[in-house]
PDB file of C-alpha atoms in Angstrom:
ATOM      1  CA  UNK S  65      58.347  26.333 -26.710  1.00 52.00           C
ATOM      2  CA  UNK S  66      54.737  25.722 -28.338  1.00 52.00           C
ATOM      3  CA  UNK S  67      52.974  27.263 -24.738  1.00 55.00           C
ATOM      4  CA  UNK S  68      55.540  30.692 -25.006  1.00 56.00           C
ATOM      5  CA  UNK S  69      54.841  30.932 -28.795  1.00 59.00           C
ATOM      6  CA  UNK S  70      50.869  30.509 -28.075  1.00 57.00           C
ATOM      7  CA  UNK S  71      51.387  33.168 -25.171  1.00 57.00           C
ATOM      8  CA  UNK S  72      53.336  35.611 -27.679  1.00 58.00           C
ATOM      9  CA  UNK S  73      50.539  34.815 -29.844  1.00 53.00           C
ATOM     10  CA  UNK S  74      47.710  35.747 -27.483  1.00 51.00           C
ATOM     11  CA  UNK S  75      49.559  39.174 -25.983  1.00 59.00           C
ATOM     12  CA  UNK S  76      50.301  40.275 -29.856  1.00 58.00           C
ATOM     13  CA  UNK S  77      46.378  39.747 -30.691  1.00 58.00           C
ATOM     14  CA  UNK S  78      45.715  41.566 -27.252  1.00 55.00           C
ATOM     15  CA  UNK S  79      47.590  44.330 -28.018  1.00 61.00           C
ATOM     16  CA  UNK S  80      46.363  44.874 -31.728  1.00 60.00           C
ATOM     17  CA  UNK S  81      42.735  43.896 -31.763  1.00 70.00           C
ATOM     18  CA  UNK S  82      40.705  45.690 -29.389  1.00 71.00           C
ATOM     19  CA  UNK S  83      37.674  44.240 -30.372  1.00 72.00           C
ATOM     20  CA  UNK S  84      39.215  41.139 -29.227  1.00 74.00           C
ATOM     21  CA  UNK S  85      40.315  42.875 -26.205  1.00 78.00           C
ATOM     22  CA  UNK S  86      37.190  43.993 -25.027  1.00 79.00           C
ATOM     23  CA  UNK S  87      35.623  40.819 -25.380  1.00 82.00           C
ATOM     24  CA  UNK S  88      37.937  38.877 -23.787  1.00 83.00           C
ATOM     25  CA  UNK S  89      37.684  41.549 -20.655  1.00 83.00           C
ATOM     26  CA  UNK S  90      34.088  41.232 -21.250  1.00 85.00           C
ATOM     27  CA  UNK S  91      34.399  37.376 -20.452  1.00 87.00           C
ATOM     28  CA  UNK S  92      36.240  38.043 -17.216  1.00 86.00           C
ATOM     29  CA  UNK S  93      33.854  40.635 -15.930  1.00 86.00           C
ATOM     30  CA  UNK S  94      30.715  37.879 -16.654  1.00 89.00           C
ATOM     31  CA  UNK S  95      32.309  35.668 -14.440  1.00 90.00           C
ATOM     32  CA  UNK S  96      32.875  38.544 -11.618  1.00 87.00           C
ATOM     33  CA  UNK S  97      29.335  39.561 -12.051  1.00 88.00           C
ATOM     34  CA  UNK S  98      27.690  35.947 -11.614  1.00 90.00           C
ATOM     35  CA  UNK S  99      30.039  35.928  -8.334  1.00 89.00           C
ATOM     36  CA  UNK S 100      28.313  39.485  -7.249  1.00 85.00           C
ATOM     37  CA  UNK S 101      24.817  38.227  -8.534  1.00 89.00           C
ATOM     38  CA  UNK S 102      25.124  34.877  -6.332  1.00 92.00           C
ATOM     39  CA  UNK S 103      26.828  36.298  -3.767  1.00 86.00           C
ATOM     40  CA  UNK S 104      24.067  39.373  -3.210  1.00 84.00           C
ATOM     41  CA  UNK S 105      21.160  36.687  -3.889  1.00 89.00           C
ATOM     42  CA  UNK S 106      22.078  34.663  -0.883  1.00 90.00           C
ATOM     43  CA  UNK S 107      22.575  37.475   1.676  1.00 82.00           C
ATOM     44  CA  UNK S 108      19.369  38.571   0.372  1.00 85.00           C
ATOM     45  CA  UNK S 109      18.278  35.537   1.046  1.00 90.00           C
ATOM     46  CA  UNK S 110      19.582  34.554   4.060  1.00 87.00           C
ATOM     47  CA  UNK S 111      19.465  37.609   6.226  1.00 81.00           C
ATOM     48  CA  UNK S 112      15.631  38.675   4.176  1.00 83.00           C
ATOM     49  CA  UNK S 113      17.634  41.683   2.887  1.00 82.00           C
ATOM     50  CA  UNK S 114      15.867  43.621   0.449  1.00 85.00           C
ATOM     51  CA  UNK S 115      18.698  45.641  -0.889  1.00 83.00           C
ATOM     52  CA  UNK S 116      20.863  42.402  -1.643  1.00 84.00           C
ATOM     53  CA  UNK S 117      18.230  41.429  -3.323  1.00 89.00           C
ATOM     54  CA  UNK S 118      17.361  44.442  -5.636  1.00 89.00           C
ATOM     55  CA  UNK S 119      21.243  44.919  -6.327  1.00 88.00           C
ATOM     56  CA  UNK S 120      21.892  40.962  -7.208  1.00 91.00           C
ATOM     57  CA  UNK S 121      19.122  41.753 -10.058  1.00 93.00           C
ATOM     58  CA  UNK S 122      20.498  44.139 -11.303  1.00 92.00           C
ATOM     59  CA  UNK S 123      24.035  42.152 -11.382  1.00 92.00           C
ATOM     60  CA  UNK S 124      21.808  39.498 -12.927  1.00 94.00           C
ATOM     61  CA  UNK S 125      20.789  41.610 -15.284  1.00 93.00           C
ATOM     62  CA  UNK S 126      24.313  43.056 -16.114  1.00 93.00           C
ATOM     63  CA  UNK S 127      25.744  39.371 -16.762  1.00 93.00           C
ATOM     64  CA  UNK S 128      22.420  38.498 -19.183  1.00 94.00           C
ATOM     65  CA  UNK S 129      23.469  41.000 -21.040  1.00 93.00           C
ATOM     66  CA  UNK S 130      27.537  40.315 -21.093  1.00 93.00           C
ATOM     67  CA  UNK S 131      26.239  37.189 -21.711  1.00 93.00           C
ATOM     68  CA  UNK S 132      24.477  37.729 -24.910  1.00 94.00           C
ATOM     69  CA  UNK S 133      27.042  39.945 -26.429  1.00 92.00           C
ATOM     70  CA  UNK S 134      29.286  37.697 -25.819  1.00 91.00           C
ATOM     71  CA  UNK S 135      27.634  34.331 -27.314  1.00 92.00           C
ATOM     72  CA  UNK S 136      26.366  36.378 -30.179  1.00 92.00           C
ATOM     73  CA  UNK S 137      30.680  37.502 -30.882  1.00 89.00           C
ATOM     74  CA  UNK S 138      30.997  33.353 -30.490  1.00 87.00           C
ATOM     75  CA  UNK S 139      28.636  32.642 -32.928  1.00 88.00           C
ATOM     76  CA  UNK S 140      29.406  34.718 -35.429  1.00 88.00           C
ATOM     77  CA  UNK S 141      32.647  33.617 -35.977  1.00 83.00           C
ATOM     78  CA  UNK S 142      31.029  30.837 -38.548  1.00 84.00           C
ATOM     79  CA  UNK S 143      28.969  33.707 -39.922  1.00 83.00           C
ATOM     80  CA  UNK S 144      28.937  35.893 -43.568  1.00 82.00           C
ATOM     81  CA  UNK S 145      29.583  39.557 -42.716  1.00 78.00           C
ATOM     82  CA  UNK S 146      26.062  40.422 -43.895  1.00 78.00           C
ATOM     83  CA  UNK S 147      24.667  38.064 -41.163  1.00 88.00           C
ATOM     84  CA  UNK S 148      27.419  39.018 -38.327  1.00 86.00           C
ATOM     85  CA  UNK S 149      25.451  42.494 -38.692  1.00 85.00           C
ATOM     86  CA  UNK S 150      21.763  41.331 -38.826  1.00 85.00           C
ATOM     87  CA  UNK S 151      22.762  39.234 -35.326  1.00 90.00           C
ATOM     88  CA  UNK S 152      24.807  42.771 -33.518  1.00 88.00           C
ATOM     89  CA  UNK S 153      21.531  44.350 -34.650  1.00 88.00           C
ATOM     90  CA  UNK S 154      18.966  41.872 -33.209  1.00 89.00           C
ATOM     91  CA  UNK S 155      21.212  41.422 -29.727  1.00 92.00           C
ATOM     92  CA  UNK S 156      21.500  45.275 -29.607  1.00 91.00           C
ATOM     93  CA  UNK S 157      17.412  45.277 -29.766  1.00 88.00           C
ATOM     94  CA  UNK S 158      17.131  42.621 -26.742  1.00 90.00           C
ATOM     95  CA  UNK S 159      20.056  43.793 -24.693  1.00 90.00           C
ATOM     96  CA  UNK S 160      18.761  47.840 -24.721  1.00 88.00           C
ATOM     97  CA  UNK S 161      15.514  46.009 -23.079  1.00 89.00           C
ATOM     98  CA  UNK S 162      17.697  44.664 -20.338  1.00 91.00           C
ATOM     99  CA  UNK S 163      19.593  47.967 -19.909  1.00 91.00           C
ATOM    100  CA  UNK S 164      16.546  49.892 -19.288  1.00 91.00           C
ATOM    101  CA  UNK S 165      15.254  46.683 -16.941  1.00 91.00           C
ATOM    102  CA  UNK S 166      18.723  47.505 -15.144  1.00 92.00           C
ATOM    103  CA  UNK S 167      18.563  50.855 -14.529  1.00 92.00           C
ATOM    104  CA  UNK S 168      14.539  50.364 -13.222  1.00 92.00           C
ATOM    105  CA  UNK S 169      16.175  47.763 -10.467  1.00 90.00           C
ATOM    106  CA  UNK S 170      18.928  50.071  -9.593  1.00 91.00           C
ATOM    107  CA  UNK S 171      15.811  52.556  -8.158  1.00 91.00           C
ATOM    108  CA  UNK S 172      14.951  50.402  -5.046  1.00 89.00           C
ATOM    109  CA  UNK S 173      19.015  50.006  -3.772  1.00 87.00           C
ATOM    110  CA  UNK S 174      19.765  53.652  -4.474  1.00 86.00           C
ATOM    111  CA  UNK S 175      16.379  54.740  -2.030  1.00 86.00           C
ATOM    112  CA  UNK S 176      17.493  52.394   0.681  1.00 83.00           C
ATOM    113  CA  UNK S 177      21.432  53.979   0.216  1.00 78.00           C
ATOM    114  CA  UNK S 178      19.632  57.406  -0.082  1.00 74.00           C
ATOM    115  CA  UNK S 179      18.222  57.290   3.820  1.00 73.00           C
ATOM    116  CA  UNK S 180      21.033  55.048   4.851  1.00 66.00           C
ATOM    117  CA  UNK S 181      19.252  51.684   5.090  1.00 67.00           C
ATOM    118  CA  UNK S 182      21.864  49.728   3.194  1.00 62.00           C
ATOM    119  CA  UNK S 183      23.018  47.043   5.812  1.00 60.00           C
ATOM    120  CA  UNK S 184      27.068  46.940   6.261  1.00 55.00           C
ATOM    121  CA  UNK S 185      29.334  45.112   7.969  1.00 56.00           C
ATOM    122  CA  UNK S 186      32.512  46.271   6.517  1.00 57.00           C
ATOM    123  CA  UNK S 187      35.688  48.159   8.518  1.00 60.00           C
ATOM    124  CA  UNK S 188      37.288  51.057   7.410  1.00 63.00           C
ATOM    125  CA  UNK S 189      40.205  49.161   5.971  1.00 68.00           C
ATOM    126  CA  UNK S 190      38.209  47.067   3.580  1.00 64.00           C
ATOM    127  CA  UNK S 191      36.468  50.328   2.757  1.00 66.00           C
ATOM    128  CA  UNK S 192      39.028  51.942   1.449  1.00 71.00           C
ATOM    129  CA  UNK S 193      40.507  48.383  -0.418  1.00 71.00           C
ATOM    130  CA  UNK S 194      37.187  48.528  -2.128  1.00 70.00           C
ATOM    131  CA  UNK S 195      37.874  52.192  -3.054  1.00 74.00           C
ATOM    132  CA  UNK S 196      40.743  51.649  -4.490  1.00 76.00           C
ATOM    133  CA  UNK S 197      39.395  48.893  -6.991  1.00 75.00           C
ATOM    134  CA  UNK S 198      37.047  51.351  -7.653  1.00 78.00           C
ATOM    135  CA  UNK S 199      38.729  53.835  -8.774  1.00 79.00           C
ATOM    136  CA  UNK S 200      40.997  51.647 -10.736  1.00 79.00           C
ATOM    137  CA  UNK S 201      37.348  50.141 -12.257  1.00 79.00           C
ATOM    138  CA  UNK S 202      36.391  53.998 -13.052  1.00 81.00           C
ATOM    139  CA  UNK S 203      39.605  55.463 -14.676  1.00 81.00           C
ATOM    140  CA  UNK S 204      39.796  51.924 -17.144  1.00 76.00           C
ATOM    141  CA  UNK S 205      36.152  52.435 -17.805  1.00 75.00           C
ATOM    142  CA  UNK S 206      36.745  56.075 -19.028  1.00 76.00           C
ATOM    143  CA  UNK S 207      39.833  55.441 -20.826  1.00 74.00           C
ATOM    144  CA  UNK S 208      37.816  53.037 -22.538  1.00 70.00           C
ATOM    145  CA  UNK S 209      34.579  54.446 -23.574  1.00 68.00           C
ATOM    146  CA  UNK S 210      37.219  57.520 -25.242  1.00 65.00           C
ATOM    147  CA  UNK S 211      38.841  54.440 -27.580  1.00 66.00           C
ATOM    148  CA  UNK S 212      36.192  52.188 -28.086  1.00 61.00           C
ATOM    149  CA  UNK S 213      34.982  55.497 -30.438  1.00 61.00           C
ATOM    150  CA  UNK S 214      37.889  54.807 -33.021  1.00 57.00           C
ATOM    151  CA  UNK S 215      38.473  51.456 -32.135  1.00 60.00           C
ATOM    152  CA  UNK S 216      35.398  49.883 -32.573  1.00 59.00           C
ATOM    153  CA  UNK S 217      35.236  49.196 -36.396  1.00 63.00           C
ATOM    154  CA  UNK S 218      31.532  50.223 -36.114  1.00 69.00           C
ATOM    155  CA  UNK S 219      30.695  47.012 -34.097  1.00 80.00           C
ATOM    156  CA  UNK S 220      28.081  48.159 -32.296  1.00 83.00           C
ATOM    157  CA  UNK S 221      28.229  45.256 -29.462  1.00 86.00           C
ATOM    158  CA  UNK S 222      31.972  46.725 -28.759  1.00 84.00           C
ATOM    159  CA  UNK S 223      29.988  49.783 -27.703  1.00 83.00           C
ATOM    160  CA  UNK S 224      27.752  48.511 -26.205  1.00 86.00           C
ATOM    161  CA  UNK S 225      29.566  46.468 -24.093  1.00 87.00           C
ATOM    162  CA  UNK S 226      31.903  49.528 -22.871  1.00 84.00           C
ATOM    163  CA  UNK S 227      29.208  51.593 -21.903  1.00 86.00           C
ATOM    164  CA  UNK S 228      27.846  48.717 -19.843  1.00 90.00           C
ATOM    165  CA  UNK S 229      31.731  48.491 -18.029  1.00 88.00           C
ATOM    166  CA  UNK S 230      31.362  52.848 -17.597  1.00 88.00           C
ATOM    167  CA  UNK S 231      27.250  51.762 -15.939  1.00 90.00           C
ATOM    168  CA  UNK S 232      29.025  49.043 -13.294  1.00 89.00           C
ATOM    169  CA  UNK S 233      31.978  51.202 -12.695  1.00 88.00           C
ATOM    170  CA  UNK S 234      29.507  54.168 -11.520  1.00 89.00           C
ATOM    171  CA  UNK S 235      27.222  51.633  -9.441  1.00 88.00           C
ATOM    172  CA  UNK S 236      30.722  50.824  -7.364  1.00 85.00           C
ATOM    173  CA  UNK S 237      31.295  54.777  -7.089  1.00 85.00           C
ATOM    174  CA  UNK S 238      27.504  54.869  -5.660  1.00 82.00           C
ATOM    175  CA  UNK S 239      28.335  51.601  -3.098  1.00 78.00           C
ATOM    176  CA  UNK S 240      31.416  52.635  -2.277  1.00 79.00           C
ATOM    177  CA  UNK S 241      30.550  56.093  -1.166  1.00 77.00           C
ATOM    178  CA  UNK S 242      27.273  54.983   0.690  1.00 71.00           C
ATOM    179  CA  UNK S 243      29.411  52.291   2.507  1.00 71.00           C
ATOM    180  CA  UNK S 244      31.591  55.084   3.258  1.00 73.00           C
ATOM    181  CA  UNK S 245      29.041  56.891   4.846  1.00 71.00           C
ATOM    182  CA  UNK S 246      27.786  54.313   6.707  1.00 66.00           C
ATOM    183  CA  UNK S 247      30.997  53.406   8.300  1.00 65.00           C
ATOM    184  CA  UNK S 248      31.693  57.031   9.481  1.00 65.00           C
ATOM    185  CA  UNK S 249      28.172  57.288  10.121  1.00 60.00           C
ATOM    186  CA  UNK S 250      28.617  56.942  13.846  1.00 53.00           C
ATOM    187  CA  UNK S 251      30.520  59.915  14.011  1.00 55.00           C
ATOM    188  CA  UNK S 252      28.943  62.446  11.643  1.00 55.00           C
ATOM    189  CA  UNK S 253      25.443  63.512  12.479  1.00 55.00           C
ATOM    190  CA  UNK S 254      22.686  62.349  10.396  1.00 55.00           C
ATOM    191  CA  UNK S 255      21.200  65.228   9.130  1.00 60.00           C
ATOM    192  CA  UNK S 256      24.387  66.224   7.634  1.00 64.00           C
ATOM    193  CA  UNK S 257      24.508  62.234   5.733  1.00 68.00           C
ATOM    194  CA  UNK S 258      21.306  62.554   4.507  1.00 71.00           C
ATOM    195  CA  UNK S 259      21.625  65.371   2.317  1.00 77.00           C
ATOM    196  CA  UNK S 260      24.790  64.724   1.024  1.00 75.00           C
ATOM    197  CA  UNK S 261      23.845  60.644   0.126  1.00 76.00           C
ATOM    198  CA  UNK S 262      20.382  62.061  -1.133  1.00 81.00           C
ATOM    199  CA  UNK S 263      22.438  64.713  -3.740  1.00 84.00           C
ATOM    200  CA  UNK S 264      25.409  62.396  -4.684  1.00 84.00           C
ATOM    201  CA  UNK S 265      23.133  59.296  -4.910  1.00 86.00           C
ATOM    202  CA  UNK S 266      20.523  61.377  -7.538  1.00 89.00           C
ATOM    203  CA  UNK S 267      23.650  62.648  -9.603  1.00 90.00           C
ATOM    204  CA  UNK S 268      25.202  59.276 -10.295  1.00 89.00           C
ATOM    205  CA  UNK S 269      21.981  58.027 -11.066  1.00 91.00           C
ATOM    206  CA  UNK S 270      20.946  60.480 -13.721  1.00 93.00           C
ATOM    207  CA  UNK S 271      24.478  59.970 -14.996  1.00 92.00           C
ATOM    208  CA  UNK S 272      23.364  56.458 -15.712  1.00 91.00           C
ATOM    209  CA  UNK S 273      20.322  56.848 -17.086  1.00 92.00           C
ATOM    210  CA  UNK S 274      21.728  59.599 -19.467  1.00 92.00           C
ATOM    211  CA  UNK S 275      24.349  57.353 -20.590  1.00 88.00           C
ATOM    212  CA  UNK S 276      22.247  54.518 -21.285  1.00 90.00           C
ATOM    213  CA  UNK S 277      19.873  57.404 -23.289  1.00 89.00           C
ATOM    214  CA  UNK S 278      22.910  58.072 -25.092  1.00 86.00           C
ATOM    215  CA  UNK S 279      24.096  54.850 -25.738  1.00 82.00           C
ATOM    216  CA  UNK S 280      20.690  53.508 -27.228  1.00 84.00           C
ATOM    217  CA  UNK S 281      20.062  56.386 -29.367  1.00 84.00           C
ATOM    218  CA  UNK S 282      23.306  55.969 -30.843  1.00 78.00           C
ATOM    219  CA  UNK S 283      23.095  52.631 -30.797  1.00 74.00           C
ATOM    220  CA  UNK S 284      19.469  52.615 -32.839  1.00 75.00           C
ATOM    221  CA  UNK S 285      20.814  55.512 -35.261  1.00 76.00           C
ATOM    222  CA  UNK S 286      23.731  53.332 -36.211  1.00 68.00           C
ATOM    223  CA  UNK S 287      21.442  50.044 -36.673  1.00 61.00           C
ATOM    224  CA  UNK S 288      18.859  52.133 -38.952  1.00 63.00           C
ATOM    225  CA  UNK S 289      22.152  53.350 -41.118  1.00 62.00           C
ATOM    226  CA  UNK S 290      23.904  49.509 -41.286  1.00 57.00           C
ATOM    227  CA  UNK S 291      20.319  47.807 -41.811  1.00 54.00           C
ATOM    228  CA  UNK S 292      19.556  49.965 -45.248  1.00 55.00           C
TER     229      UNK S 292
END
């Protein structure tokens, strides 16, 4: 009786406190990211891959930040309001430096995908498995960062840590479709690949850099506006 009550309990806060939910997704997608980071480091390692290497740093990256978000949220639990605010403010300040660290790593994966030296040994099956979770990761991550605007309560972590989901969600689109390409690449010619990796690769990227633009300056007008 006491576990179903706790469990009503739990969906009830789930449903009404979306700062709560996005936290507690944010605690599931730290663990999946330490998986990708470890998992990436030791094919890089292993097989002296260079991509798996670049791309588990910037999943490294991606869970330092989760991370910080999410022990700051711990923290301030214990904390006055006033204080909760100063700490959002000072993690936003060290976290932007990580997100602009990220999108510098993501340069060295995307030029490998960009002239088709990402190594793959994935089917066409588990191709299109992975697209699927991808574009299940996209649509939540766009339903999302529409919300998170009104359903934030000005926390500017909550924000933060959407935007981040929308970032990871577009680096799948950008694996995905350069796995896709190399799986068909046997029979498409490469001159026709090129081109089209070279012009989809450059988009998505731009897309996250602009974001993250976005996001900080937003980010740094709403800390100058809470801190006076």
């Amino acid at each position: 009786m006491k576990n179903s009550n706790k469990a009503a309990h739990f969906l009830q806060i789930w449903r009404e406190d979306y700062v709560y939910q996005t936290l507690m997704s944010a605690a599931v997608s730290f663990g999946c990211t330490a998986l990708f980071a470890l998992y990436n480091g030791y094919l890089g390692l292993r097989h002296e891959s260079t991509w798996h290497i670049s791309i588990s740093i910037f999943y490294l990256l991606l869970m330092i930040v989760r991370g910080i978000v999410l022990l700051t949220e711990k923290r301030n639990r214990t904390r006055l309001e006033s204080e909760q605010n100063h700490c959002r403010r000072r993690t936003f300040l060290i976290s932007s430096i990580l997100l602009l660290m990220m999108d510098l790593a993501l340069v060295l994966p995307i030029s490998m995908m960009v002239v088709l030296d990402k190594p793959v040994s994935m089917g066409l099956i588990p191709a299109i498995a992975m697209a699927t979770y991808t574009t299940w990761k996209i649509t939540m991550a766009c339903v999302h960062i529409g919300r998170q605007r009104h359903k934030s309560r000005g926390n500017i972590l909550v924000t933060e840590l959407r935007t981040v989901n929308f970032i990871d969600a577009l680096v799948a689109i950008l694996t995905l479709q350069n796995t896709l390409i190399m799986v068909e690449r046997a029979k498409t010619e490469e001159n026709v690949m090129l081109p089209l990796s070279a012009v989809s690769s450059a988009v998505i990227y731009v897309m996250i850099v602009f974001i993250t633009v976005q996001m900080l300056r937003k980010g740094f007008r709403q800390r100058s506006t809470s801190a006076r």
